[in-house]
Coordinates of C-alpha atoms in Angstrom, one line a residue:
Chain A
M1 CA 89.4 185.4 46.5
T2 CA 87.0 185.7 43.6
E3 CA 87.6 185.5 40.1
G4 CA 86.4 188.8 40.1
A5 CA 88.8 190.3 42.2
V6 CA 91.4 188.9 40.4
A7 CA 90.0 190.5 37.3
R8 CA 89.6 193.6 38.9
A9 CA 93.0 193.3 40.2
P10 CA 95.2 195.9 38.3
A11 CA 98.0 195.1 35.9
R12 CA 101.7 194.2 37.2
F13 CA 103.2 196.4 35.1
E14 CA 101.5 199.7 33.0
R15 CA 102.0 199.7 29.0
P16 CA 104.2 202.3 28.8
G17 CA 102.5 205.5 26.4
M18 CA 103.5 206.2 22.7
G19 CA 105.8 209.3 24.2
G20 CA 107.8 206.7 26.9
F21 CA 108.1 203.9 24.0
I22 CA 109.9 206.3 21.3
A23 CA 112.1 207.5 24.0
W24 CA 113.2 204.4 25.2
V25 CA 113.8 203.5 21.3
C26 CA 115.8 206.3 21.0
M27 CA 117.9 205.6 24.0
L28 CA 118.7 202.2 23.1
A29 CA 119.5 203.7 19.3
L30 CA 121.8 206.1 21.1
V31 CA 123.6 203.4 22.6
I32 CA 123.9 201.3 19.5
A33 CA 125.5 204.1 18.0
S34 CA 127.7 205.1 20.6
L35 CA 129.5 201.5 20.8
R36 CA 129.4 201.6 17.1
G37 CA 131.0 204.8 17.2
V38 CA 134.0 204.2 19.4
G39 CA 134.6 201.1 17.3
F40 CA 133.8 198.9 20.3
S41 CA 134.9 195.0 19.3
P42 CA 135.1 192.4 22.3
G43 CA 137.2 190.4 19.6
R44 CA 140.0 192.9 19.3
F45 CA 139.9 193.1 23.2
V46 CA 140.1 189.0 23.0
E47 CA 142.9 189.4 20.5
G48 CA 145.1 191.9 22.7
L49 CA 145.3 189.7 25.9
P50 CA 148.4 188.2 25.2
A51 CA 150.0 191.6 24.9
M52 CA 148.0 193.0 28.4
A53 CA 149.5 189.8 30.0
A54 CA 153.1 190.1 28.7
F55 CA 152.8 193.7 30.0
A56 CA 151.7 192.5 33.2
A57 CA 154.9 190.1 33.8
N58 CA 157.0 192.9 33.1
L59 CA 155.4 194.6 36.1
F60 CA 156.8 191.9 38.5
P61 CA 158.6 191.5 40.4
P62 CA 157.8 195.2 42.2
S63 CA 161.2 197.0 42.5
T64 CA 162.1 197.6 46.1
E65 CA 165.2 200.2 45.2
R66 CA 163.6 203.2 45.1
L67 CA 161.4 202.9 48.0
A68 CA 162.5 205.9 50.2
P69 CA 161.6 208.1 47.1
I70 CA 158.4 206.7 46.3
L71 CA 157.4 207.3 49.9
A72 CA 157.8 210.6 50.1
A73 CA 156.3 211.4 46.8
L74 CA 153.4 209.2 48.2
A75 CA 153.3 211.3 51.6
E76 CA 153.8 214.3 49.2
T77 CA 150.5 213.4 47.3
F78 CA 148.2 212.7 50.5
M79 CA 149.6 216.3 51.9
M80 CA 148.3 217.8 48.3
A81 CA 145.2 216.0 48.9
V82 CA 144.6 217.0 52.4
A83 CA 145.6 220.9 52.0
G84 CA 143.4 220.8 48.9
T85 CA 140.3 219.5 50.4
A86 CA 140.5 221.6 53.4
I87 CA 140.9 224.6 51.9
G88 CA 138.4 223.7 49.2
A89 CA 135.9 222.7 51.4
T90 CA 136.5 225.7 53.8
L91 CA 135.8 228.2 50.5
S92 CA 133.2 226.2 49.4
L93 CA 130.8 226.9 52.8
P94 CA 130.5 230.6 52.2
L95 CA 129.9 230.3 47.9
A96 CA 127.4 227.3 49.1
V97 CA 125.7 229.9 51.4
L98 CA 125.6 232.6 48.4
A99 CA 124.6 230.2 46.0
V100 CA 121.3 229.2 47.5
R101 CA 118.7 231.8 46.4
R102 CA 116.9 231.9 49.9
F103 CA 119.9 233.0 51.4
S104 CA 121.3 235.0 49.0
P105 CA 121.6 238.7 49.3
H106 CA 120.1 238.7 45.7
A107 CA 118.8 236.1 42.6
S108 CA 121.8 237.5 40.9
V109 CA 124.5 236.7 43.2
A110 CA 123.1 233.2 44.0
L111 CA 122.9 232.7 39.7
A112 CA 126.7 234.3 39.5
V113 CA 127.7 232.1 42.5
R114 CA 126.5 228.7 40.5
G115 CA 127.6 229.5 37.5
L116 CA 131.2 230.3 38.9
I117 CA 131.0 226.4 41.2
S118 CA 129.7 224.8 37.5
L119 CA 132.9 226.0 35.7
F120 CA 135.1 224.7 38.7
R121 CA 133.7 221.4 38.4
T122 CA 133.2 221.4 34.6
V123 CA 136.6 222.1 34.0
P124 CA 138.6 219.0 34.4
D125 CA 141.4 219.2 37.3
L126 CA 144.2 218.3 34.7
V127 CA 143.6 221.6 33.0
W128 CA 143.6 223.3 36.3
A129 CA 146.7 222.0 37.0
L130 CA 148.3 223.0 33.6
F131 CA 146.9 226.7 34.2
F132 CA 148.5 226.9 37.8
V133 CA 152.1 225.0 37.1
V134 CA 152.1 228.3 34.4
T135 CA 151.2 230.5 37.1
V136 CA 153.1 229.2 40.4
G137 CA 156.0 226.6 38.7
L138 CA 156.4 223.2 39.0
G139 CA 155.9 221.5 41.8
P140 CA 153.1 220.3 44.5
F141 CA 152.0 224.0 45.7
A142 CA 150.0 224.0 42.0
G143 CA 148.5 220.3 42.4
T144 CA 146.9 221.5 45.5
L145 CA 145.6 224.9 43.6
A146 CA 144.3 222.8 41.4
L147 CA 142.9 220.5 44.1
V148 CA 141.6 223.2 46.1
V149 CA 139.6 224.9 42.3
D150 CA 138.2 220.9 42.0
T151 CA 137.2 220.9 45.5
I152 CA 135.4 223.9 45.2
G153 CA 133.4 222.4 42.1
F154 CA 132.3 219.5 44.1
C155 CA 131.7 220.6 47.5
G156 CA 130.0 224.0 46.5
R157 CA 127.3 221.9 44.8
F158 CA 126.5 219.7 47.4
F159 CA 127.1 221.9 50.4
A160 CA 124.6 224.3 48.5
E161 CA 122.1 221.4 48.1
A162 CA 122.4 220.0 51.7
M163 CA 121.1 223.5 53.0
E164 CA 118.5 223.5 50.1
E165 CA 116.9 220.2 51.9
A166 CA 117.3 221.0 55.0
D167 CA 114.3 221.1 57.1
R168 CA 112.2 224.2 56.7
G169 CA 110.5 223.5 60.2
P170 CA 113.5 225.0 62.5
Q171 CA 114.0 228.0 60.0
E172 CA 110.0 229.0 60.0
A173 CA 110.6 229.0 63.6
L174 CA 113.6 231.3 64.0
A175 CA 111.9 233.1 61.4
A176 CA 108.6 233.5 63.3
L177 CA 110.5 234.7 66.3
G178 CA 112.7 237.4 64.5
A179 CA 115.7 236.1 63.9
G180 CA 117.7 237.4 60.9
R181 CA 118.8 235.4 57.8
S182 CA 122.4 234.9 58.9
A183 CA 121.3 233.8 62.1
I184 CA 118.8 231.2 60.4
V185 CA 121.8 229.9 58.4
V186 CA 124.0 229.5 61.4
S187 CA 121.6 228.2 63.7
A188 CA 119.2 226.0 62.0
V189 CA 120.6 225.3 58.6
L190 CA 124.0 224.4 59.1
P191 CA 123.6 222.1 62.0
A192 CA 121.0 220.3 59.7
A193 CA 123.4 220.2 56.7
V194 CA 126.3 219.3 58.6
P195 CA 126.5 215.6 58.4
T196 CA 126.1 215.5 54.5
M197 CA 129.0 218.5 54.2
I198 CA 131.4 216.2 56.1
G199 CA 130.2 213.0 54.3
T200 CA 130.7 215.1 51.0
T201 CA 134.2 216.5 52.6
L202 CA 135.2 212.9 53.0
F203 CA 134.5 211.9 49.2
S204 CA 136.2 215.0 48.3
L205 CA 139.4 213.8 50.2
E206 CA 138.8 210.5 48.4
K207 CA 138.5 212.1 44.9
A208 CA 141.5 214.5 45.4
T209 CA 143.6 211.5 46.6
R210 CA 143.0 209.9 43.4
S211 CA 143.3 213.3 41.1
S212 CA 146.7 214.3 43.1
V213 CA 148.4 211.2 41.2
V214 CA 147.2 212.5 37.7
L215 CA 148.3 216.0 38.5
G216 CA 151.8 214.6 38.7
L217 CA 151.7 213.6 35.5
V218 CA 151.8 217.5 34.4
G219 CA 154.5 218.2 36.7
A220 CA 151.9 219.4 39.5
G221 CA 153.9 217.6 42.2
G222 CA 153.1 213.9 43.9
I223 CA 153.6 210.3 43.5
G224 CA 152.1 210.7 39.8
M225 CA 155.5 212.4 38.6
E226 CA 157.5 209.6 39.4
L227 CA 155.1 206.9 37.8
E228 CA 155.6 209.5 34.8
V229 CA 159.4 209.3 34.9
A230 CA 159.2 205.3 35.6
M231 CA 156.9 204.5 32.4
S232 CA 158.8 207.2 30.3
F233 CA 162.6 204.8 31.2
F234 CA 160.1 201.7 30.8
N235 CA 161.1 200.8 34.1
Y236 CA 157.8 198.7 34.8
P237 CA 158.9 196.8 38.1
E238 CA 159.4 200.6 39.5
A239 CA 155.9 201.7 38.2
A240 CA 154.5 198.3 39.6
T241 CA 155.7 199.3 42.9
I242 CA 154.2 203.4 42.6
I243 CA 150.7 201.1 41.1
L244 CA 150.8 199.3 44.5
A245 CA 151.8 202.4 46.8
I246 CA 148.8 204.6 45.4
F247 CA 146.6 201.5 45.5
A248 CA 147.2 201.2 49.2
L249 CA 146.8 205.1 49.7
V250 CA 143.9 205.3 48.0
L251 CA 142.4 202.0 50.1
A252 CA 143.4 203.5 53.0
V253 CA 142.1 206.5 52.8
E254 CA 138.6 205.2 51.3
Q255 CA 138.6 202.9 54.6
A256 CA 138.9 205.8 56.7
S257 CA 136.7 208.2 55.1
Q258 CA 134.0 205.2 55.2
A259 CA 134.4 204.7 59.0
L260 CA 134.2 208.3 60.0
R261 CA 131.0 208.9 57.5
L262 CA 129.5 205.8 59.5
R263 CA 130.4 207.3 62.7
I264 CA 129.1 211.2 62.2
I265 CA 126.1 209.9 60.1
A266 CA 125.4 207.7 63.0
Chain B
M1 CA 77.4 237.3 76.8
T2 CA 76.3 234.5 74.6
A3 CA 77.6 232.7 71.7
V4 CA 77.1 234.0 68.3
V5 CA 77.1 230.8 66.0
L6 CA 76.2 231.7 62.5
D7 CA 76.1 228.5 59.8
G8 CA 77.9 229.5 56.6
A9 CA 78.5 233.4 57.4
A10 CA 81.2 235.4 58.9
T11 CA 80.2 237.4 61.7
R12 CA 81.9 240.2 63.5
P13 CA 83.7 239.4 66.8
A14 CA 81.8 239.3 69.7
A15 CA 81.4 242.9 70.9
A16 CA 83.4 241.8 74.4
S17 CA 86.1 241.2 72.3
T18 CA 86.8 244.8 70.9
A19 CA 87.0 246.7 74.2
G20 CA 89.9 247.7 75.5
P21 CA 93.0 248.2 73.4
A22 CA 93.4 245.3 70.3
E23 CA 96.7 243.8 70.4
I24 CA 95.6 241.6 67.1
A25 CA 93.2 242.8 64.9
A26 CA 92.4 241.3 61.5
D27 CA 90.4 243.0 59.1
G28 CA 89.2 240.9 56.0
L29 CA 91.8 238.6 55.7
V30 CA 91.3 236.4 52.4
K31 CA 94.4 233.6 51.7
R32 CA 93.4 231.4 48.4
F33 CA 96.0 228.4 47.8
G34 CA 94.7 227.8 44.0
R35 CA 91.1 228.5 44.1
T36 CA 90.2 227.1 47.1
A37 CA 89.9 230.4 49.5
V38 CA 91.2 228.8 53.3
L39 CA 90.5 232.0 54.7
D40 CA 87.7 234.1 53.4
G41 CA 87.1 237.2 54.9
V42 CA 88.5 236.4 58.6
S43 CA 88.0 240.1 61.1
L44 CA 89.2 239.0 64.6
S45 CA 89.9 241.1 67.7
V46 CA 91.9 240.0 70.2
R47 CA 92.6 242.3 73.7
R48 CA 96.0 242.7 75.6
G49 CA 96.3 239.7 77.6
E50 CA 93.0 238.0 76.5
R51 CA 93.3 234.3 76.0
V52 CA 91.3 233.2 72.9
A53 CA 90.9 229.6 71.5
L54 CA 90.4 229.0 67.6
I55 CA 88.8 225.9 67.0
G56 CA 87.5 224.2 63.7
A57 CA 88.3 220.7 61.7
N58 CA 91.0 220.3 59.7
G59 CA 91.4 223.0 56.6
A60 CA 88.9 225.5 58.0
G61 CA 91.9 227.5 58.0
K62 CA 93.2 228.0 61.6
S63 CA 96.7 227.7 61.1
T64 CA 96.7 229.9 57.8
L65 CA 95.3 232.6 59.9
L66 CA 98.1 232.0 62.7
R67 CA 100.4 232.4 60.0
C68 CA 98.7 235.2 58.3
L69 CA 99.3 237.3 61.0
V70 CA 103.1 237.2 61.4
R71 CA 103.0 236.7 57.4
L72 CA 105.0 232.8 57.3
V73 CA 101.9 233.2 54.9
E74 CA 101.3 236.1 53.0
P75 CA 97.3 237.2 52.9
D76 CA 95.9 238.1 49.4
E77 CA 93.6 240.3 51.1
G78 CA 92.7 242.2 53.9
H79 CA 94.6 243.9 56.9
T80 CA 96.5 243.0 60.4
L81 CA 97.3 245.3 63.0
L82 CA 99.7 243.4 65.5
L83 CA 100.5 245.1 68.6
G84 CA 99.8 248.1 66.8
E85 CA 101.7 247.9 63.8
P86 CA 100.4 247.5 60.1
V87 CA 101.6 244.0 59.6
G88 CA 101.1 244.1 55.5
R89 CA 103.0 247.3 54.7
L90 CA 106.1 246.3 57.1
G91 CA 109.2 246.1 54.8
R92 CA 111.6 243.0 55.9
R93 CA 113.7 244.5 58.9
A94 CA 110.6 246.1 60.3
L95 CA 108.8 242.7 60.0
T96 CA 111.7 240.8 61.5
R97 CA 111.1 243.7 64.7
L98 CA 108.3 242.9 65.0
R99 CA 108.1 239.2 65.1
R100 CA 110.6 239.5 68.2
R101 CA 108.2 240.7 70.2
V102 CA 105.3 237.3 69.7
G103 CA 105.8 234.4 70.3
F104 CA 105.0 231.2 68.1
V105 CA 104.8 227.6 68.9
F106 CA 104.5 224.9 66.4
Q107 CA 102.5 221.8 66.3
R108 CA 106.0 219.9 65.5
H109 CA 107.6 222.1 67.9
N110 CA 110.2 222.8 65.3
L111 CA 113.8 222.3 67.5
V112 CA 116.7 222.0 65.7
P113 CA 117.8 218.5 66.0
R114 CA 121.4 217.7 66.4
Q115 CA 121.5 221.2 68.8
S116 CA 121.5 220.9 72.5
V117 CA 118.3 221.8 74.4
L118 CA 120.1 224.7 76.1
T119 CA 121.2 226.3 72.7
N120 CA 117.7 225.5 71.3
V121 CA 116.1 227.7 74.3
V122 CA 119.0 230.4 73.5
H123 CA 117.5 230.7 69.9
G124 CA 114.5 232.1 71.2
A125 CA 116.9 235.1 72.0
L126 CA 118.3 235.5 68.1
G127 CA 116.1 238.9 67.8
R128 CA 116.9 240.7 70.2
A129 CA 121.0 239.0 70.7
G130 CA 121.1 238.2 66.7
L131 CA 124.7 236.0 66.5
L132 CA 125.3 235.9 69.8
A133 CA 122.6 233.6 70.4
V134 CA 123.5 231.1 67.6
H135 CA 124.9 228.5 69.9
Q136 CA 125.1 228.2 74.2
A137 CA 128.8 227.8 73.6
V138 CA 129.2 231.4 72.5
A139 CA 126.2 233.2 74.4
P140 CA 127.1 235.8 76.9
A141 CA 126.7 234.5 80.4
A142 CA 123.7 236.4 81.0
L143 CA 121.7 234.7 78.0
R144 CA 122.7 231.4 79.1
A145 CA 121.3 231.9 82.8
E146 CA 118.1 233.3 81.2
A147 CA 117.7 230.1 79.1
V148 CA 118.6 228.0 82.1
A149 CA 115.7 229.6 83.6
C150 CA 113.4 229.1 81.2
L151 CA 114.1 225.7 81.3
D152 CA 113.8 225.1 85.0
R153 CA 110.0 227.1 84.3
V154 CA 109.2 223.6 82.3
G155 CA 110.9 221.9 84.5
L156 CA 113.6 220.4 81.6
A157 CA 116.6 222.2 83.5
A158 CA 118.4 218.8 83.8
L159 CA 117.8 218.2 80.3
A160 CA 120.1 221.3 79.2
R161 CA 123.0 219.4 77.4
Q162 CA 121.1 216.7 75.9
R163 CA 120.5 216.8 72.0
A164 CA 117.3 218.0 70.8
D165 CA 116.7 214.9 68.8
T166 CA 116.6 212.3 71.9
L167 CA 113.9 213.9 73.6
S168 CA 110.0 212.7 73.6
G169 CA 107.2 214.7 72.1
G170 CA 106.1 216.4 75.4
Q171 CA 109.9 217.3 76.1
S172 CA 110.4 218.8 72.7
Q173 CA 107.2 220.9 73.1
R174 CA 108.5 222.0 76.4
V175 CA 111.8 223.2 75.2
A176 CA 109.4 225.1 72.2
I177 CA 107.5 226.9 75.3
A178 CA 110.8 227.5 76.7
R179 CA 112.0 229.0 73.6
A180 CA 109.3 231.2 73.1
L181 CA 109.4 232.4 76.4
M182 CA 113.1 233.5 76.2
Q183 CA 111.9 235.3 73.6
R184 CA 110.1 237.5 76.2
P185 CA 107.0 237.7 73.7
E186 CA 104.2 239.9 74.2
V187 CA 101.8 238.0 72.2
M188 CA 101.9 234.1 71.6
L189 CA 100.7 232.3 68.7
A190 CA 100.4 228.7 69.3
D191 CA 99.2 226.5 66.5
E192 CA 98.1 223.3 68.4
P193 CA 100.6 223.0 70.3
V194 CA 99.4 219.8 72.0
A195 CA 98.2 218.2 68.7
S196 CA 101.1 215.8 68.6
L197 CA 101.1 214.7 71.8
D198 CA 99.3 211.7 73.7
P199 CA 96.3 212.5 75.8
A200 CA 98.2 212.6 79.2
A201 CA 101.3 214.6 77.9
G202 CA 98.9 217.0 75.9
E203 CA 96.9 217.7 79.0
E204 CA 100.0 218.4 80.8
V205 CA 101.9 220.5 78.2
M206 CA 98.9 222.3 77.8
A207 CA 98.4 223.2 81.7
L208 CA 101.9 224.4 81.5
F209 CA 101.5 226.6 78.4
A210 CA 98.5 228.3 80.1
T211 CA 100.1 228.6 83.5
L212 CA 103.2 230.0 81.9
T213 CA 101.9 232.3 79.5
R214 CA 99.2 233.8 82.5
Q215 CA 102.2 234.4 84.6
A216 CA 103.5 236.2 82.1
G217 CA 100.7 238.2 81.2
V218 CA 100.9 237.9 77.7
T219 CA 98.1 237.8 75.4
L220 CA 97.2 234.1 73.9
L221 CA 96.0 233.0 70.8
F222 CA 96.0 229.3 70.0
T223 CA 94.3 226.9 67.7
T224 CA 93.4 223.3 69.2
H225 CA 91.1 220.4 68.4
T226 CA 90.6 219.7 72.5
M227 CA 87.5 221.3 73.5
T228 CA 88.2 220.5 77.1
H229 CA 91.3 222.9 76.5
A230 CA 89.4 225.5 74.7
I231 CA 87.3 225.9 77.4
A232 CA 89.5 225.5 80.0
Y233 CA 92.3 227.4 79.3
A234 CA 90.8 230.3 77.0
D235 CA 88.9 233.5 77.9
R236 CA 87.0 233.2 74.7
V237 CA 86.1 230.8 71.9
V238 CA 86.7 231.5 68.1
G239 CA 85.1 228.9 65.7
L240 CA 86.2 228.7 62.2
R241 CA 84.4 226.8 59.5
G242 CA 85.5 227.1 55.4
G243 CA 87.4 230.0 56.0
R244 CA 84.8 232.0 57.9
I245 CA 84.6 232.6 61.6
V246 CA 81.2 231.6 62.7
L247 CA 81.4 231.6 66.5
D248 CA 82.7 233.8 68.8
A249 CA 81.6 233.6 72.6
P250 CA 83.3 233.3 75.9
A251 CA 84.5 230.2 76.9
H252 CA 82.3 228.7 79.4
P253 CA 81.7 224.5 80.3
G254 CA 78.0 225.1 78.8
L255 CA 79.4 225.9 75.2
A256 CA 80.8 222.4 74.5
P257 CA 77.5 221.0 72.6
V258 CA 78.3 223.9 70.1
L259 CA 81.8 223.4 70.1
E260 CA 81.1 219.5 69.6
R261 CA 79.3 220.6 66.4
F262 CA 82.5 221.9 64.6
F263 CA 84.2 218.7 64.6
E264 CA 81.0 216.4 63.4

């Protein structure tokens, strides 16, 4: 290799332009300001470690006295997640089709549906749970309704993106042979989007399982209510049992969903 | 009729091409992408039952011309009559109805990958059967039988249940041809139907395609880079260069040296 060739080789790293440099500085300043704003202090964290250890010690050994009602509440939590995800994902499908401009009957319809899906996604599930507790009363039905709305917010967006990213070739071929819009969606778009949609639904089930724990804290059913009661009465060994049960459920759902996803994508 | 070759200038179609009823008639088609005119005043007429090969180098405007004929690409200027219908003036529904009568075979076959071969062929009836043709499982028995018959014609009935994304390139293109036959088209447009295949498979598929379209008596307009295909399977060869028609001649072996100039 000649020295000339070495000299002509491009630089390993491009020098950032003035705009890029300023953007990096601004981002760094924002992070530093945020850390100061929240009073981030490693020292205080280290000082608090003995208190954390004392709390953790109170959790052990976990109590098995009320194992049966805890497992029943855990089952209820899982059923809320399954029902909420199933209904939410099903309702997401037509909404996602309408949210894609190319398949929507009108641009305003696509915009309105996108807005609705965004609203469902941006309002926290805890707020939806409070809303439905007021509507249908305490219990798992309110929690399930909150999960339905949350799932639509999540699945609606990703289903629509999967449809938008579907290969245009088969769609063009079916359009060329005189297929209508709905026939193209059913014949070419949905088959292409199905793996992503199933993956998204399984992610949604994992998310709903975690969420359904928190929803119980506002009286929307499931094991969260048991956790709330145990913590309120300082019954830490029972709280430990509940936390371990939740951990086992979430882990099981994640493992099962990952195995299913791999199988479907393959 | 002798070859009409004009370098750099548009030409009217050769006299024989305008005799008899024209099923495809383009007049002064212009299509620009940005500042580049991919089609620059193309006029072309194809009679019923005629088989015409469109040749030209990459970027000459062959694919754009085919797409403009059925408005998969909207032309900027010019008029097209397809099966007697003024394509440019048709509303969405009327255009969809017209497209049902026109088969289109793509270079990349454009099958639906996760569906079976049979479902892909049944899709050919989407225009006339609507949602009954979205999947072989919901299709009426008559449609399924017709689809199997179309697969038989391309020699792939045994693969009816196989997924389309497991087929070889040649098999995929045969399925695409079966899908087009399922449409019962009156006109067939084919955009380099064998360009993605190896020479042996390309030869085989092109011969099959030509035979089947001849048997069905459909008007055929296909683009190709292969001079031997243009000469062997077309009645007429039309050459495009820089978005203009510069050749319009009957296909015969003596045309080979002229065609070679398009790829120099």
